Amino acid sequence: MSEKEVTYREVFQRIDALLSEPCDWIAVMSTVVCELHHAFDNYNWTGFYRTVAPNLLQIGPYQGGHGCIDIPFSRGVCGAAARTKTTQLVADVHSFPGHIACSSSTLSEIVVPIISTSGTVIAVLDVDSDERASFDATDKAYLEHLCARLGRDYGHEAELTIRS
Ligand code: SME
């Protein structure tokens, strides 16, 4: 098992322990970004964008420099993940049409959608790196596993907060 996989497993164990007490969706997102962000040197910005209205994402809990507030599903890497309901693994953000540059130091990113059991995208998890091609299939597999669980466990609660 690679060093990265060992780290993901340790992070997930800490997240499981922290989330064993009842807590709401905001507490969950805050805990997840903190644990992930501080576990990996290449995670330079780590955060959630939440669906707050149809086809509109808004900044949620994050770690790193300031993130832009609103992202429509039609824009950026986050919007593409929300619109297509698929993970966006972007090795070079400068070659992604419509990439939204919140920080000029970001060179690569991965954005994973979080989908409720009824099929609604409730949020996306966005991780940005200052290294080129910083994320790979291992990051994708572990982050998708985590986000699938978040969608199953907190999807209904988050759906109730989406404006119609
Ligand atoms: N890079 C994202 C925007 C969010 S920030 O980088 C924090 C995008 O293009 O969707």
Short mmCIF file of C-alpha atoms and ligand atoms in Angstrom, two decimals:
data_model
loop_
_atom_site.label_atom_id
_atom_site.label_comp_id
_atom_site.label_asym_id
_atom_site.label_seq_id
_atom_site.Cartn_x
_atom_site.Cartn_y
_atom_site.Cartn_z
CA MET A 1 0.00 0.00 0.00
CA SER A 2 1.37 3.45 -0.92
CA GLU A 3 2.17 6.12 1.65
CA LYS A 4 -0.72 8.15 0.27
CA GLU A 5 -3.18 5.29 0.81
CA VAL A 6 -1.96 4.83 4.37
CA THR A 7 -2.53 8.55 4.99
CA TYR A 8 -6.05 8.44 3.52
CA ARG A 9 -6.89 5.46 5.74
CA GLU A 10 -5.58 7.26 8.83
CA VAL A 11 -7.52 10.41 7.93
CA PHE A 12 -10.73 8.42 7.41
CA GLN A 13 -10.27 6.72 10.80
CA ARG A 14 -9.94 10.14 12.46
CA ILE A 15 -12.99 11.42 10.60
CA ASP A 16 -14.98 8.33 11.68
CA ALA A 17 -13.98 8.86 15.30
CA LEU A 18 -14.84 12.58 15.21
CA LEU A 19 -18.19 11.97 13.52
CA SER A 20 -19.24 9.17 15.87
CA GLU A 21 -21.11 11.76 17.94
CA PRO A 22 -24.31 13.14 16.41
CA CYS A 23 -23.51 16.29 14.43
CA ASP A 24 -25.04 18.31 11.65
CA TRP A 25 -23.95 18.72 8.03
CA ILE A 26 -21.99 21.93 8.70
CA ALA A 27 -20.04 20.27 11.51
CA VAL A 28 -19.35 17.30 9.22
CA MET A 29 -18.04 19.45 6.33
CA SER A 30 -15.87 21.50 8.71
CA THR A 31 -14.35 18.39 10.25
CA VAL A 32 -13.69 16.71 6.90
CA VAL A 33 -11.91 19.70 5.33
CA CYS A 34 -9.76 20.25 8.40
CA GLU A 35 -8.63 16.62 8.59
CA LEU A 36 -7.92 16.34 4.87
CA HIS A 37 -6.22 19.72 4.51
CA HIS A 38 -3.71 19.14 7.28
CA ALA A 39 -2.91 15.55 6.30
CA PHE A 40 -1.44 16.26 2.86
CA ASP A 41 1.25 18.79 1.90
CA ASN A 42 -0.13 19.10 -1.65
CA TYR A 43 -3.63 20.14 -0.47
CA ASN A 44 -3.27 23.93 -0.75
CA TRP A 45 -6.99 24.75 -0.72
CA THR A 46 -9.60 22.30 0.56
CA GLY A 47 -13.28 23.09 0.75
CA PHE A 48 -16.91 22.39 0.07
CA TYR A 49 -19.22 24.30 -2.23
CA ARG A 50 -22.88 23.60 -1.34
CA THR A 51 -25.91 23.61 -3.60
CA VAL A 52 -28.00 26.49 -2.22
CA ALA A 53 -30.51 26.84 -5.08
CA PRO A 54 -31.09 24.96 -8.34
CA ASN A 55 -27.87 25.08 -10.40
CA LEU A 56 -26.05 27.31 -7.89
CA LEU A 57 -23.12 26.44 -5.61
CA GLN A 58 -22.03 28.62 -2.71
CA ILE A 59 -18.89 28.47 -0.59
CA GLY A 60 -19.01 26.19 2.45
CA PRO A 61 -16.45 25.29 5.10
CA TYR A 62 -12.89 25.50 3.75
CA GLN A 63 -9.20 25.77 4.62
CA GLY A 64 -6.74 27.93 2.68
CA GLY A 65 -6.94 31.37 1.11
CA HIS A 66 -10.28 32.96 0.37
CA GLY A 67 -12.58 31.17 -2.05
CA CYS A 68 -15.05 32.87 -4.38
CA ILE A 69 -18.60 32.96 -3.02
CA ASP A 70 -20.96 31.76 -5.77
CA ILE A 71 -20.33 29.30 -8.59
CA PRO A 72 -23.18 28.49 -11.03
CA PHE A 73 -23.31 24.88 -12.26
CA SER A 74 -22.42 26.32 -15.70
CA ARG A 75 -18.99 27.59 -14.59
CA GLY A 76 -15.60 26.29 -13.59
CA VAL A 77 -14.39 22.91 -12.49
CA CYS A 78 -16.79 22.86 -9.54
CA GLY A 79 -19.71 23.65 -11.82
CA ALA A 80 -18.68 20.87 -14.20
CA ALA A 81 -18.57 18.33 -11.34
CA ALA A 82 -22.02 19.41 -10.13
CA ARG A 83 -23.55 19.52 -13.63
CA THR A 84 -22.18 16.16 -14.83
CA LYS A 85 -22.29 14.42 -11.43
CA THR A 86 -18.79 13.13 -12.12
CA THR A 87 -15.39 13.75 -10.57
CA GLN A 88 -13.25 16.31 -12.39
CA LEU A 89 -9.54 15.46 -12.21
CA VAL A 90 -7.70 18.43 -13.72
CA ALA A 91 -3.93 18.05 -14.13
CA ASP A 92 -3.48 21.59 -15.49
CA VAL A 93 -6.11 24.16 -14.59
CA HIS A 94 -4.86 26.51 -17.31
CA SER A 95 -6.00 24.06 -19.96
CA PHE A 96 -9.51 23.67 -18.45
CA PRO A 97 -11.88 26.01 -20.29
CA GLY A 98 -13.68 28.29 -17.82
CA HIS A 99 -11.56 27.41 -14.81
CA ILE A 100 -12.23 29.95 -12.02
CA ALA A 101 -8.92 31.11 -10.57
CA CYS A 102 -9.53 31.92 -6.90
CA SER A 103 -5.75 31.76 -6.39
CA SER A 104 -3.13 32.34 -9.06
CA SER A 105 -0.92 29.69 -7.41
CA THR A 106 -3.34 26.83 -8.13
CA LEU A 107 -2.05 24.52 -10.88
CA SER A 108 -4.17 21.35 -10.53
CA GLU A 109 -7.34 20.27 -8.78
CA ILE A 110 -9.83 17.53 -8.11
CA VAL A 111 -13.54 18.16 -7.56
CA VAL A 112 -15.84 15.34 -6.41
CA PRO A 113 -19.65 15.67 -6.39
CA ILE A 114 -21.65 14.65 -3.32
CA ILE A 115 -24.96 13.13 -4.32
CA SER A 116 -27.94 12.28 -2.10
CA THR A 117 -29.73 8.95 -2.35
CA SER A 118 -32.47 10.70 -4.34
CA GLY A 119 -29.86 11.86 -6.90
CA THR A 120 -29.48 15.53 -5.94
CA VAL A 121 -26.00 17.07 -5.98
CA ILE A 122 -25.91 18.56 -2.47
CA ALA A 123 -22.30 19.81 -2.63
CA VAL A 124 -18.90 19.31 -4.20
CA LEU A 125 -15.58 18.73 -2.47
CA ASP A 126 -12.88 20.86 -4.15
CA VAL A 127 -9.16 20.29 -3.53
CA ASP A 128 -6.63 22.57 -5.21
CA SER A 129 -2.87 22.14 -5.37
CA ASP A 130 -0.01 24.46 -6.21
CA GLU A 131 1.72 21.48 -7.91
CA ARG A 132 1.02 20.46 -11.47
CA ALA A 133 -0.84 17.11 -11.87
CA SER A 134 -0.94 16.67 -8.12
CA PHE A 135 -3.88 14.26 -7.94
CA ASP A 136 -4.25 10.77 -9.38
CA ALA A 137 -6.51 7.74 -9.42
CA THR A 138 -5.73 7.00 -5.77
CA ASP A 139 -6.96 10.45 -4.66
CA LYS A 140 -10.02 10.01 -6.88
CA ALA A 141 -10.87 6.58 -5.43
CA TYR A 142 -10.50 7.62 -1.79
CA LEU A 143 -12.26 10.96 -2.14
CA GLU A 144 -15.12 9.37 -4.10
CA HIS A 145 -15.50 6.76 -1.36
CA LEU A 146 -15.68 9.51 1.27
CA CYS A 147 -18.10 11.66 -0.76
CA ALA A 148 -20.40 8.69 -1.48
CA ARG A 149 -20.70 8.13 2.24
CA LEU A 150 -21.38 11.83 2.91
CA GLY A 151 -24.13 11.81 0.27
CA ARG A 152 -25.78 8.74 1.80
CA ASP A 153 -25.56 9.92 5.41
CA TYR A 154 -26.21 13.68 5.09
CA GLY A 155 -27.92 14.07 1.71
CA HIS A 156 -31.43 14.35 3.07
CA GLU A 157 -30.49 16.98 5.67
CA ALA A 158 -28.61 19.04 3.07
CA GLU A 159 -31.45 18.79 0.51
CA LEU A 160 -33.79 20.49 2.97
CA THR A 161 -31.61 23.64 2.85
CA ILE A 162 -31.75 24.06 -0.96
CA ARG A 163 -33.99 26.99 -1.98
CA SER A 164 -36.51 26.15 -4.66
N1 SME B 1 -11.19 26.29 -9.07
C1 SME B 1 -12.57 26.27 -8.92
C2 SME B 1 -13.09 27.48 -8.21
C3 SME B 1 -13.03 27.38 -6.74
S1 SME B 1 -11.59 27.82 -6.08
O1 SME B 1 -10.48 27.37 -6.76
C4 SME B 1 -11.53 27.78 -4.48
C5 SME B 1 -13.33 26.10 -10.23
O2 SME B 1 -12.88 26.44 -11.32
O3 SME B 1 -14.42 25.61 -10.12
#
